[in-house]
């Protein structure tokens, strides 16, 4: 017997809705076995993972705080991914956005300016775009592979921020420890809900959801990028510029990642550190695909991913679950989600094998 | 780690609601037990930084059987996440919460300000609050003793150092090592290669090979993995362990090592918290009983008079007779840092950003 995946002529509408449910069911089964094998009560573990982290206002605030940069970056990346522009370097673009915003925040000339935060936002977006412009330029001018260039630039960005916080931007009062001075209050996003860390950068993410939905679904430019992604030959025939698509795709990702970088340094961090991002730029790639490159889907995917992070810590605290087991469970859920999505575009066909050495007459 | 009755209770309970209610009820009447939270930045391995902290809180558990309940959260890598975890631990009724690394300081400061009835203690923190203490090892004392041995054992008069990041903790340890070596061997020099990571086997091995090619026959360094020792042993060179005892991985050529011993940091803090006498302290301790660093047992291949010398130095350091950063002391650019008769203050040690004479190689600094 053999299983074969056959492409569907049309996406299966039923599977579009059923595949997340299939994934959820498989995850529950897998989680049940995993937790039971570790000697933990599976229902209590599911509770610790999915309910406990968000059954308070503070928990919900943490959920949105964590989801915000993931959603923001994934929205930007989706613009490129839809047109087959593979920007893998959002992590580096985020770092550059954080550096640019930090540069403004630490400059005494801007201190006490009411426009300080606005200037940081603009600087951060430009910083992220500038970092994304390098692979865009090399791709359009020399046809250099943007996957490699954008990925490698992530490490360059990391070294750059290291050099800054170990060197010229090191906090003079900080015992020579590698971090910048703390930003002034005017350089931080205002807190939206008292006694939580949820800050106004979440509103920028919400605005980005609307903007990207209009761009991707309603604008002519968004349509053109999609055509380039679906069929570059058809796009060329229609006179759509592929170069422009590359630029739009890369810069959208860079701008979003740069803004997310501002959200981190002007939000929960409040200063520049040797490492700015806990891998948001890479996780956002998963978020974009789990969200099927759709703005609304990305919001749900970002919230789910954020919940998984919070749930992993919560399960360690309340159940004594090992960190590795929490990570395994998180990975399984994502694996099943992306795996089940195959069913949207493919159908599974069972084929009975006929052994080659069997004489025909025996059939 | 967890008390048994709760785990069994959770196992037995079948519904979510009952499990949640039960957990709360148990917490409510477990008042005589001190709940302690510990946050690790990375997973706890067999050796290394996290392991030494785990030995610390395990010793605390053993010291107060049934009185201390530890909840450990590992692999919380970034400041954004550790702040949330600290707050969660505080809100779940943990009355004593430990941070295990410098990068826990900033998030812990924020949480400690909003949880005045919870005690916090952060390893390598340079700031304290009324309810947040700090603990740090004077491991330049241990590295000085290791340097004495290295200085006596080298044939080429060249030592090698694999640098991680140029922060005060690594700089004071490196300086202590060099001062120890020079105290017995004025011709000794130490070459440094910076690799900008705490843990990267490939880079560590390359660095060791480069240092050996430059003539080094005793290797030490900051990345807290056995890789440097293993690479040195392959080339027939001696090595000094860092953080943990690596003799399991480096069976022949590990001379000694300067390691962390955080047991008293955890035990003393828990004892005070249990007695209701906890006060925020800035604990900065070196070798000796109740200290935060220790020597790995000396290699049997070291001549007896060298071992005797090293042990005497250990004693003199503990008694206060020997000060590692005693004057007159010049940095490698010739600038006088300590006048004759003086010694560096703790504040100067904790922000040290200069190298002593004899250390060769680049030094990235502001």
XYZ file of C-alpha atoms in Angstrom:
729
model
C 0.000 0.000 0.000
C 1.220 3.465 -0.786
C 0.022 6.945 0.169
C 0.223 9.545 -2.538
C -0.384 13.295 -2.345
C -2.186 14.585 -5.392
C -2.519 18.305 -6.062
C -6.071 19.558 -5.973
C -7.271 21.634 -8.917
C -8.965 23.986 -6.485
C -8.184 24.638 -2.824
C -10.478 22.625 -0.643
C -12.789 25.024 1.161
C -13.709 22.389 3.727
C -10.048 21.677 4.453
C -9.270 25.379 4.879
C -11.399 25.262 7.997
C -10.838 21.636 8.950
C -7.031 21.591 8.852
C -6.489 23.694 12.026
C -8.969 21.430 13.807
C -7.145 18.318 12.623
C -3.885 19.862 13.813
C -5.400 20.722 17.188
C -6.729 17.198 17.607
C -3.368 15.637 16.716
C -1.580 17.995 19.099
C -3.904 17.068 21.918
C -3.321 13.369 21.311
C 0.428 13.856 21.091
C 0.416 16.104 24.185
C -1.655 13.580 26.104
C 0.912 10.863 25.431
C 3.869 13.168 26.135
C 2.548 14.502 29.442
C 1.322 11.118 30.611
C 4.746 9.627 29.840
C 6.343 12.346 31.977
C 4.033 11.501 34.848
C 2.019 14.726 34.571
C -1.724 14.932 34.449
C -2.485 15.826 30.789
C -5.619 17.933 31.408
C -3.772 19.948 34.039
C -0.864 20.393 31.624
C -3.218 21.628 28.896
C -4.727 23.980 31.433
C -1.268 25.275 32.374
C -0.400 25.733 28.704
C -3.501 27.345 27.277
C -5.709 28.747 30.058
C -3.567 29.642 33.074
C -1.368 32.168 31.227
C -4.356 34.262 30.121
C -6.912 33.968 32.895
C -6.066 37.423 34.234
C -5.795 40.943 32.852
C -2.057 40.851 33.383
C -1.844 37.576 31.491
C -3.810 38.916 28.552
C -1.608 42.006 28.508
C 1.480 39.764 28.310
C -0.169 37.802 25.498
C -0.682 40.932 23.417
C 2.733 42.332 24.304
C 4.437 39.166 23.087
C 2.202 38.740 20.022
C 2.603 42.329 18.864
C 6.139 42.161 17.397
C 5.466 38.707 15.932
C 2.326 39.872 14.152
C 3.928 43.109 13.015
C 6.969 41.432 11.474
C 4.901 38.619 9.938
C 2.636 41.167 8.251
C 5.635 42.833 6.652
C 7.186 39.535 5.618
C 3.899 38.309 4.126
C 4.063 41.100 1.531
C 7.339 39.686 0.264
C 6.479 36.016 0.737
C 3.334 36.425 -1.399
C 5.515 37.488 -4.291
C 8.168 34.818 -3.574
C 10.617 37.325 -2.102
C 12.256 35.470 0.771
C 13.369 37.923 3.395
C 14.874 35.713 6.120
C 16.688 38.591 7.787
C 13.906 40.264 9.767
C 15.886 39.568 12.932
C 18.700 41.767 11.660
C 16.300 44.443 10.406
C 14.678 44.457 13.853
C 18.110 44.926 15.424
C 18.902 47.821 13.100
C 15.555 49.416 13.912
C 16.396 49.111 17.597
C 19.860 50.593 17.038
C 18.454 53.538 15.060
C 15.805 54.201 17.702
C 18.423 53.882 20.431
C 20.656 56.360 18.656
C 17.860 58.935 18.793
C 16.920 58.064 22.376
C 20.505 58.354 23.658
C 21.251 61.602 21.824
C 21.133 64.477 24.328
C 19.960 66.808 21.532
C 16.616 64.996 21.439
C 16.160 64.720 25.205
C 13.034 66.456 26.534
C 11.683 66.867 23.011
C 7.970 66.021 22.858
C 8.676 64.428 19.493
C 11.318 62.068 20.878
C 9.229 58.908 20.600
C 7.931 59.874 17.156
C 11.493 60.477 15.995
C 12.514 57.075 17.359
C 9.675 55.394 15.468
C 10.679 57.070 12.210
C 14.343 56.271 12.788
C 13.543 52.655 13.603
C 11.458 52.156 10.478
C 14.150 53.767 8.327
C 16.821 51.655 10.006
C 14.969 48.433 9.278
C 14.301 49.521 5.705
C 17.930 50.472 5.148
C 19.063 47.013 6.291
C 16.480 45.373 4.009
C 17.480 47.621 1.120
C 20.906 45.972 0.936
C 19.608 42.520 -0.121
C 16.962 44.231 -2.291
C 19.623 46.214 -4.139
C 21.944 43.237 -4.541
C 19.065 41.119 -5.784
C 17.764 43.633 -8.328
C 21.213 44.786 -9.476
C 23.289 41.599 -9.359
C 20.632 38.922 -8.914
C 22.211 37.946 -5.582
C 20.106 35.522 -3.573
C 18.117 37.575 -1.058
C 17.691 34.601 1.301
C 21.421 34.341 1.909
C 22.148 38.062 1.921
C 19.351 38.954 4.316
C 20.214 36.043 6.620
C 23.925 36.897 6.738
C 23.154 40.544 7.436
C 21.399 39.379 10.605
C 24.759 38.343 12.021
C 26.327 41.603 10.921
C 23.552 43.492 12.725
C 24.144 41.403 15.830
C 27.859 42.227 15.803
C 27.040 45.892 15.248
C 24.819 46.123 18.314
C 27.434 44.165 20.290
C 30.117 46.604 19.288
C 27.919 49.551 20.287
C 26.959 48.308 23.755
C 30.451 46.980 24.522
C 31.987 50.179 23.159
C 30.787 53.672 22.383
C 27.270 53.363 23.810
C 28.215 51.533 26.992
C 26.447 52.993 30.011
C 29.003 55.231 31.753
C 27.342 54.476 35.112
C 26.941 50.775 34.452
C 30.126 49.257 35.960
C 31.414 48.728 32.409
C 28.668 46.221 31.776
C 27.586 45.811 28.173
C 24.372 47.789 27.989
C 23.384 51.336 27.145
C 22.067 53.829 29.660
C 18.366 53.472 30.452
C 16.167 55.501 28.123
C 14.370 58.542 29.518
C 10.629 58.196 30.172
C 9.881 60.292 27.089
C 11.582 57.637 24.959
C 9.248 54.868 26.114
C 5.828 53.918 24.813
C 3.103 54.855 27.321
C 1.544 51.944 29.221
C -2.042 51.244 28.124
C -3.280 49.254 31.140
C -1.960 50.200 34.572
C 0.178 47.557 36.352
C 0.858 45.677 33.136
C 3.579 45.967 30.513
C 1.118 46.431 27.640
C 2.195 49.610 25.873
C 1.026 51.773 22.993
C 3.208 49.984 20.439
C 0.387 47.441 20.216
C -1.735 50.167 18.599
C 0.855 50.509 15.847
C 0.566 46.782 15.215
C -3.224 47.081 14.983
C -2.818 49.918 12.478
C -0.381 47.754 10.522
C -2.970 44.962 10.340
C -5.443 47.352 8.679
C -2.844 48.851 6.355
C -1.526 45.482 5.220
C -5.038 44.120 4.693
C -5.901 47.080 2.475
C -2.579 46.766 0.655
C -2.692 43.014 0.101
C -6.385 42.597 -0.608
C -7.565 45.900 -2.062
C -4.695 47.763 -3.715
C -3.482 47.418 -7.274
C 0.153 47.277 -6.131
C -0.725 44.458 -3.767
C -2.435 42.641 -6.601
C 0.595 43.062 -8.816
C 2.942 41.618 -6.172
C 0.657 38.629 -5.848
C 0.669 38.028 -9.584
C 4.467 38.147 -9.630
C 4.446 35.504 -6.904
C 1.958 33.241 -8.630
C 3.491 33.483 -12.066
C 6.407 35.729 -12.839
C 6.023 35.083 -16.584
C 2.412 36.210 -16.534
C 3.401 39.255 -14.498
C 6.092 40.166 -17.020
C 3.601 39.735 -19.854
C 1.218 42.076 -18.085
C 4.044 44.587 -17.750
C 4.386 44.359 -13.961
C 7.907 45.189 -12.808
C 9.589 42.343 -10.955
C 12.249 44.679 -9.602
C 9.650 46.879 -8.034
C 8.084 43.807 -6.437
C 11.427 42.880 -4.897
C 11.824 46.370 -3.491
C 8.263 46.489 -2.146
C 8.548 43.037 -0.590
C 11.903 43.633 1.078
C 11.178 47.154 2.290
C 7.786 46.189 3.749
C 9.471 43.464 5.791
C 12.314 45.784 6.823
C 9.975 48.585 7.874
C 7.815 46.257 9.952
C 10.812 44.592 11.591
C 12.437 47.954 12.301
C 9.249 49.184 13.947
C 9.109 45.994 16.011
C 12.655 46.760 17.144
C 11.519 50.186 18.353
C 8.699 48.458 20.215
C 11.190 46.302 22.109
C 13.746 48.940 23.113
C 11.085 51.589 23.817
C 8.895 48.975 25.494
C 9.844 46.065 27.741
C 13.617 46.610 27.451
C 13.982 50.374 27.877
C 17.644 50.285 26.816
C 19.970 48.689 24.286
C 21.349 45.277 25.281
C 23.794 42.931 23.511
C 20.815 40.943 22.245
C 17.633 42.828 21.422
C 15.311 40.168 20.108
C 14.508 36.718 21.453
C 14.362 35.472 17.868
C 11.200 37.361 16.909
C 12.481 37.884 13.374
C 12.735 34.140 12.804
C 9.616 33.165 14.726
C 7.652 35.660 12.635
C 8.407 33.545 9.551
C 6.523 30.672 11.187
C 3.747 33.063 12.205
C 3.418 34.300 8.619
C 3.024 30.776 7.295
C 0.803 29.461 10.064
C -1.341 32.535 9.298
C -1.294 31.556 5.608
C 0.156 34.953 4.662
C -3.224 36.506 5.387
C -3.399 39.553 7.708
C -6.246 38.182 9.826
C -4.717 34.709 9.883
C -1.402 36.238 10.978
C -3.088 37.927 13.941
C -4.449 34.571 15.113
C -1.157 32.821 14.435
C 0.739 35.498 16.372
C -1.592 35.173 19.343
C -1.231 31.392 19.271
C 2.556 31.572 19.106
C 2.604 34.071 21.935
C 0.341 31.834 24.010
C 2.669 28.901 23.421
C 5.618 30.916 24.779
C 3.690 31.999 27.858
C 2.294 28.491 28.283
C 5.768 26.950 28.164
C 6.908 29.102 31.098
C 3.627 28.633 32.930
C 3.865 24.847 32.623
C 7.387 24.971 34.044
C 6.214 27.071 36.992
C 2.978 25.324 37.892
C 3.710 21.740 36.822
C 7.467 21.451 37.074
C 7.467 20.433 33.418
C 11.037 20.412 31.992
C 11.832 23.242 29.601
C 12.677 20.777 26.841
C 9.277 19.059 27.119
C 7.527 22.416 26.836
C 9.551 23.204 23.715
C 8.752 19.784 22.271
C 5.046 20.365 22.734
C 5.272 23.808 21.116
C 7.148 22.366 18.162
C 4.609 19.573 17.726
C 1.711 22.005 17.505
C 3.437 24.056 14.797
C 4.450 20.922 12.944
C 0.882 19.617 12.893
C -0.514 23.023 11.881
C 1.797 23.400 8.905
C 1.510 19.709 8.078
C -2.286 19.689 8.081
C -2.272 22.679 5.733
C -0.977 20.361 3.036
C -4.493 18.941 2.911
C -5.825 22.282 1.672
C -3.959 21.987 -1.603
C -3.475 18.236 -1.847
C -5.613 15.180 -1.433
C -4.357 11.903 -0.026
C -4.831 8.925 -2.308
C -4.277 5.361 -1.152
C -2.703 3.200 -3.827
C -2.452 -0.544 -3.466
C 0.987 -1.640 -4.527
C 1.464 -4.436 -7.004
C 4.765 -6.201 -6.254
C 6.937 -6.180 -9.345
C 7.980 -9.815 -9.125
C 4.421 -11.082 -8.891
C 3.256 -12.809 -12.081
C 0.358 -11.082 -13.758
C -1.694 -14.224 -13.880
C -1.762 -14.399 -10.106
C -3.845 -11.236 -10.025
C 11.434 19.977 43.158
C 7.674 19.972 43.631
C 6.042 18.627 46.755
C 4.784 15.165 46.128
C 1.242 15.454 47.368
C 0.432 18.142 44.816
C 1.728 16.155 41.911
C -0.188 13.089 43.033
C -3.239 15.180 43.510
C -2.976 16.532 39.988
C -2.472 13.041 38.643
C -5.565 11.819 40.386
C -7.798 14.719 39.491
C -9.454 14.408 36.155
C -11.117 17.734 35.540
C -9.474 21.035 34.774
C -11.532 22.975 37.250
C -10.773 20.693 40.162
C -7.071 20.734 39.323
C -6.979 24.516 39.325
C -8.963 24.850 42.522
C -6.950 22.137 44.237
C -3.640 23.763 43.374
C -4.819 27.017 44.890
C -6.141 25.400 48.056
C -2.834 23.602 48.617
C -0.852 26.807 48.199
C -3.110 28.507 50.712
C -2.320 26.218 53.633
C 1.333 25.638 52.825
C 2.374 28.802 54.652
C 5.163 27.304 56.770
C 7.012 26.215 53.633
C 9.233 28.776 51.927
C 8.453 28.868 48.221
C 11.562 29.714 46.231
C 11.695 30.545 42.537
C 14.866 30.189 40.447
C 15.197 31.374 36.860
C 17.891 29.991 34.559
C 18.804 31.681 31.305
C 19.701 28.458 29.514
C 18.896 24.768 29.995
C 20.726 23.088 32.881
C 23.457 20.872 31.479
C 26.012 18.475 32.895
C 28.635 21.157 33.505
C 28.827 24.928 33.150
C 27.249 28.091 34.513
C 23.679 26.833 34.912
C 24.916 23.608 36.517
C 26.800 25.473 39.235
C 23.638 27.408 40.092
C 21.603 24.198 40.081
C 24.097 22.708 42.564
C 23.452 25.797 44.677
C 19.683 25.528 44.870
C 19.808 21.754 45.214
C 22.055 22.197 48.252
C 19.504 24.687 49.612
C 16.719 22.111 49.186
C 18.829 19.521 50.956
C 19.714 21.911 53.783
C 16.066 22.575 54.698
C 14.228 19.339 53.955
C 10.482 19.888 53.689
C 10.903 23.585 54.492
C 11.867 24.893 51.077
C 9.976 24.263 47.862
C 11.858 25.245 44.732
C 10.242 26.082 41.403
C 12.735 26.256 38.570
C 12.139 27.902 35.216
C 14.932 27.182 32.742
C 15.772 28.430 29.263
C 14.401 31.950 29.765
C 16.868 33.582 27.452
C 15.812 37.175 27.043
C 15.180 40.109 29.339
C 11.676 40.554 27.883
C 10.721 37.074 29.049
C 12.533 36.955 32.364
C 10.623 40.006 33.620
C 7.347 38.175 33.008
C 8.624 34.991 34.646
C 9.903 36.848 37.731
C 6.522 38.554 38.084
C 4.684 35.278 37.631
C 6.831 33.577 40.266
C 6.191 36.455 42.675
C 2.448 36.407 42.073
C 2.369 32.619 42.586
C 3.524 33.058 46.176
C 7.267 32.538 45.894
C 8.741 34.625 48.698
C 12.373 34.316 47.612
C 13.316 34.571 43.966
C 16.778 34.070 42.477
C 18.169 35.433 39.243
C 21.227 33.543 38.029
C 22.932 35.945 35.651
C 23.759 39.567 35.070
C 21.090 39.964 32.396
C 18.455 39.164 35.013
C 19.342 42.339 36.880
C 17.387 44.898 34.841
C 14.130 42.886 34.652
C 14.428 41.853 38.305
C 14.846 45.480 39.386
C 11.560 46.321 37.658
C 9.675 43.433 39.253
C 11.219 43.908 42.708
C 9.996 47.503 42.819
C 6.400 46.308 42.352
C 6.617 43.323 44.760
C 7.887 44.826 48.037
C 6.988 41.769 50.126
C 9.038 39.365 48.041
C 12.789 38.890 48.512
C 14.935 38.882 45.398
C 18.568 37.864 44.984
C 20.426 38.245 41.709
C 23.767 36.753 40.786
C 26.186 39.272 39.244
C 23.852 42.205 39.815
C 25.608 45.522 40.388
C 22.566 47.181 41.989
C 20.580 46.342 45.091
C 17.205 47.458 46.421
C 15.620 47.147 49.840
C 14.145 43.803 48.740
C 16.758 42.804 46.170
C 20.209 41.543 47.031
C 23.163 40.648 44.847
C 25.811 37.960 44.948
C 29.017 37.726 43.005
C 32.187 35.638 43.177
C 35.657 37.109 43.712
C 36.895 34.433 41.389
C 40.022 36.424 40.641
C 41.214 34.865 43.922
C 40.769 31.386 42.484
C 42.147 32.338 39.087
C 45.191 33.856 40.868
C 45.939 30.481 42.465
C 45.392 28.784 39.097
C 47.809 31.341 37.639
C 50.435 30.427 40.232
C 50.235 26.821 39.073
C 50.198 27.796 35.397
C 53.231 30.035 35.898
C 55.168 27.193 37.514
C 54.103 24.541 35.021
C 54.687 26.392 31.748
C 57.848 25.509 29.845
C 57.405 28.104 27.105
C 56.519 30.924 29.538
C 53.502 31.505 27.314
C 49.969 31.030 28.568
C 46.843 31.171 26.404
C 43.470 32.698 27.196
C 40.257 32.210 25.200
C 38.249 35.384 25.784
C 34.463 35.481 25.733
C 33.230 39.041 26.231
C 35.269 41.858 27.791
C 33.059 42.445 30.838
C 34.442 43.141 34.334
C 33.830 39.560 35.506
C 36.036 38.090 32.789
C 38.595 40.894 32.971
C 39.173 40.575 36.729
C 39.493 36.813 36.376
C 42.005 37.164 33.545
C 44.001 39.769 35.496
C 44.021 37.546 38.584
C 45.354 34.667 36.494
C 48.164 36.779 35.040
C 49.123 38.270 38.412
C 49.284 34.774 39.892
C 51.497 33.556 37.050
C 53.812 36.576 37.221
C 54.148 36.222 40.983
C 56.088 33.007 40.441
C 57.383 33.530 36.914
C 58.176 37.128 35.906
C 58.823 36.007 32.318
C 55.320 34.609 31.818
C 53.056 36.233 29.242
C 49.481 35.413 28.290
C 48.102 35.686 24.770
C 44.389 36.333 24.324
C 41.999 35.442 21.515
C 38.486 36.895 21.788
C 35.680 34.767 20.371
C 32.617 36.798 21.423
C 30.606 33.882 22.745
C 30.162 31.895 25.955
C 29.650 28.654 24.158
C 30.760 27.777 20.636
C 32.814 24.572 20.401
C 34.141 25.265 16.909
C 35.394 28.756 17.754
C 36.813 27.630 21.092
C 38.775 24.872 19.413
C 40.105 27.204 16.725
C 41.152 29.690 19.396
C 42.960 27.007 21.403
C 44.790 25.785 18.322
C 45.795 29.333 17.416
C 47.081 29.982 20.939
C 49.054 26.728 20.992
C 50.579 27.622 17.625
C 51.700 30.887 19.243
C 53.560 28.850 21.858
C 51.044 28.561 24.685
C 51.352 25.382 26.754
C 48.775 26.196 29.458
C 45.281 27.156 28.289
C 42.575 28.960 30.185
C 39.574 31.025 29.199
C 36.133 32.382 29.824
C 33.709 30.288 27.730
C 32.434 27.845 30.323
C 32.638 24.597 28.392
C 35.129 21.696 28.509
C 35.965 22.248 24.834
C 39.099 24.293 25.484
C 40.484 21.637 27.823
C 39.643 18.847 25.406
C 41.272 20.703 22.501
C 44.350 21.462 24.609
C 44.676 17.849 25.753
C 44.560 16.700 22.130
C 47.590 18.891 21.474
C 49.311 17.817 24.691
C 48.852 21.169 26.454
C 47.726 21.821 30.034
C 44.453 23.547 30.788
C 42.596 25.310 33.598
C 38.898 24.522 34.039
C 36.429 27.367 34.377
C 33.019 27.306 36.074
C 32.840 23.538 36.664
C 35.312 20.688 37.095
C 35.907 19.293 33.602
C 38.160 16.388 34.656
C 35.577 13.927 33.340
C 36.185 15.333 29.845
C 39.830 16.305 30.317
C 41.127 13.340 32.316
C 44.877 13.903 31.961
C 45.864 17.469 31.293
C 43.571 19.557 33.486
C 45.903 21.175 36.030
C 43.184 22.594 38.238
C 40.296 24.975 37.751
C 38.614 27.920 39.378
C 34.946 27.118 39.777
C 31.837 28.714 41.201
C 30.311 27.419 44.405
C 26.996 29.152 44.997
C 25.750 26.817 47.724
C 26.117 29.308 50.552
C 24.532 32.061 48.422
C 21.327 30.041 48.224
C 21.460 28.456 51.684
C 22.182 31.679 53.615
C 19.475 33.562 51.799
C 16.884 30.832 52.407
C 17.903 30.543 56.080
C 17.339 34.268 56.594
C 14.042 34.183 54.721
C 12.806 31.233 56.807
C 13.813 33.013 60.015
C 12.181 36.235 58.870
C 15.497 38.085 59.075
C 16.238 38.385 55.350
C 17.922 41.647 54.381
C 19.158 42.712 50.980
C 22.927 42.296 50.893
C 25.603 42.798 48.316
C 27.593 39.606 48.795
C 30.988 39.509 47.088
C 32.866 36.449 48.285
C 35.923 34.571 47.142
C 37.774 31.471 48.322
C 37.257 29.758 51.649
C 34.511 28.364 53.828
C 31.165 29.700 52.637
C 32.846 31.387 49.680
C 31.513 31.620 46.161
C 34.489 30.109 44.359
C 36.757 27.136 44.873
C 39.682 25.264 43.360
C 39.280 22.020 41.444
C 41.458 19.252 43.005
C 45.021 19.615 41.755
C 46.318 17.287 39.066
C 48.525 14.519 40.500
C 51.165 15.408 37.908
C 51.854 18.770 39.595
C 55.068 18.642 41.714
C 54.446 18.601 45.455
C 56.224 21.905 46.119
C 54.029 23.652 43.541
C 50.901 22.233 45.179
C 52.180 23.326 48.584
C 52.819 26.838 47.255
C 49.326 27.020 45.748
C 47.695 25.811 48.941
C 49.647 28.347 50.983
C 48.406 31.127 48.672
C 44.851 29.887 49.090
C 45.266 30.142 52.865
C 46.835 33.590 52.667
C 44.036 34.852 50.447
C 41.382 33.498 52.815
C 43.134 35.013 55.831
C 43.458 38.349 54.047
C 47.257 38.278 54.138
C 47.472 38.121 50.356
C 45.534 40.638 48.271
C 45.406 39.872 44.559
C 45.120 43.482 43.392
C 47.736 44.893 45.757
C 49.904 47.828 44.806
C 52.108 48.836 43.272
C 50.144 47.761 40.211
C 50.443 49.102 36.683
C 48.183 48.347 33.734
C 49.756 47.062 30.546
C 49.969 50.582 29.105
C 52.205 51.533 32.016
C 49.613 53.606 33.865
C 49.802 53.235 37.649
C 46.488 51.815 38.910
C 47.327 51.073 42.541
C 49.980 52.830 44.609
C 52.378 50.829 46.767
C 50.698 49.728 49.971
C 47.177 50.081 48.600
C 44.841 47.710 46.834
C 41.890 48.028 44.486
C 38.538 48.792 46.120
C 35.590 46.509 45.465
C 33.984 49.230 43.377
C 37.112 49.500 41.213
C 37.317 45.726 40.845
C 33.685 45.471 39.813
C 34.053 48.005 37.028
C 37.562 46.980 35.963
C 38.286 47.617 32.298
C 42.049 47.436 32.012
C 44.533 44.604 31.714
C 47.641 43.979 33.778
C 51.126 43.712 32.288
C 51.902 40.476 30.518
C 48.562 40.027 28.761
C 49.034 40.373 25.018
C 46.408 40.773 22.378
C 43.581 43.133 21.529
C 41.304 44.460 24.248
C 37.986 45.809 22.951
C 36.905 48.621 25.256
C 35.137 51.946 25.209
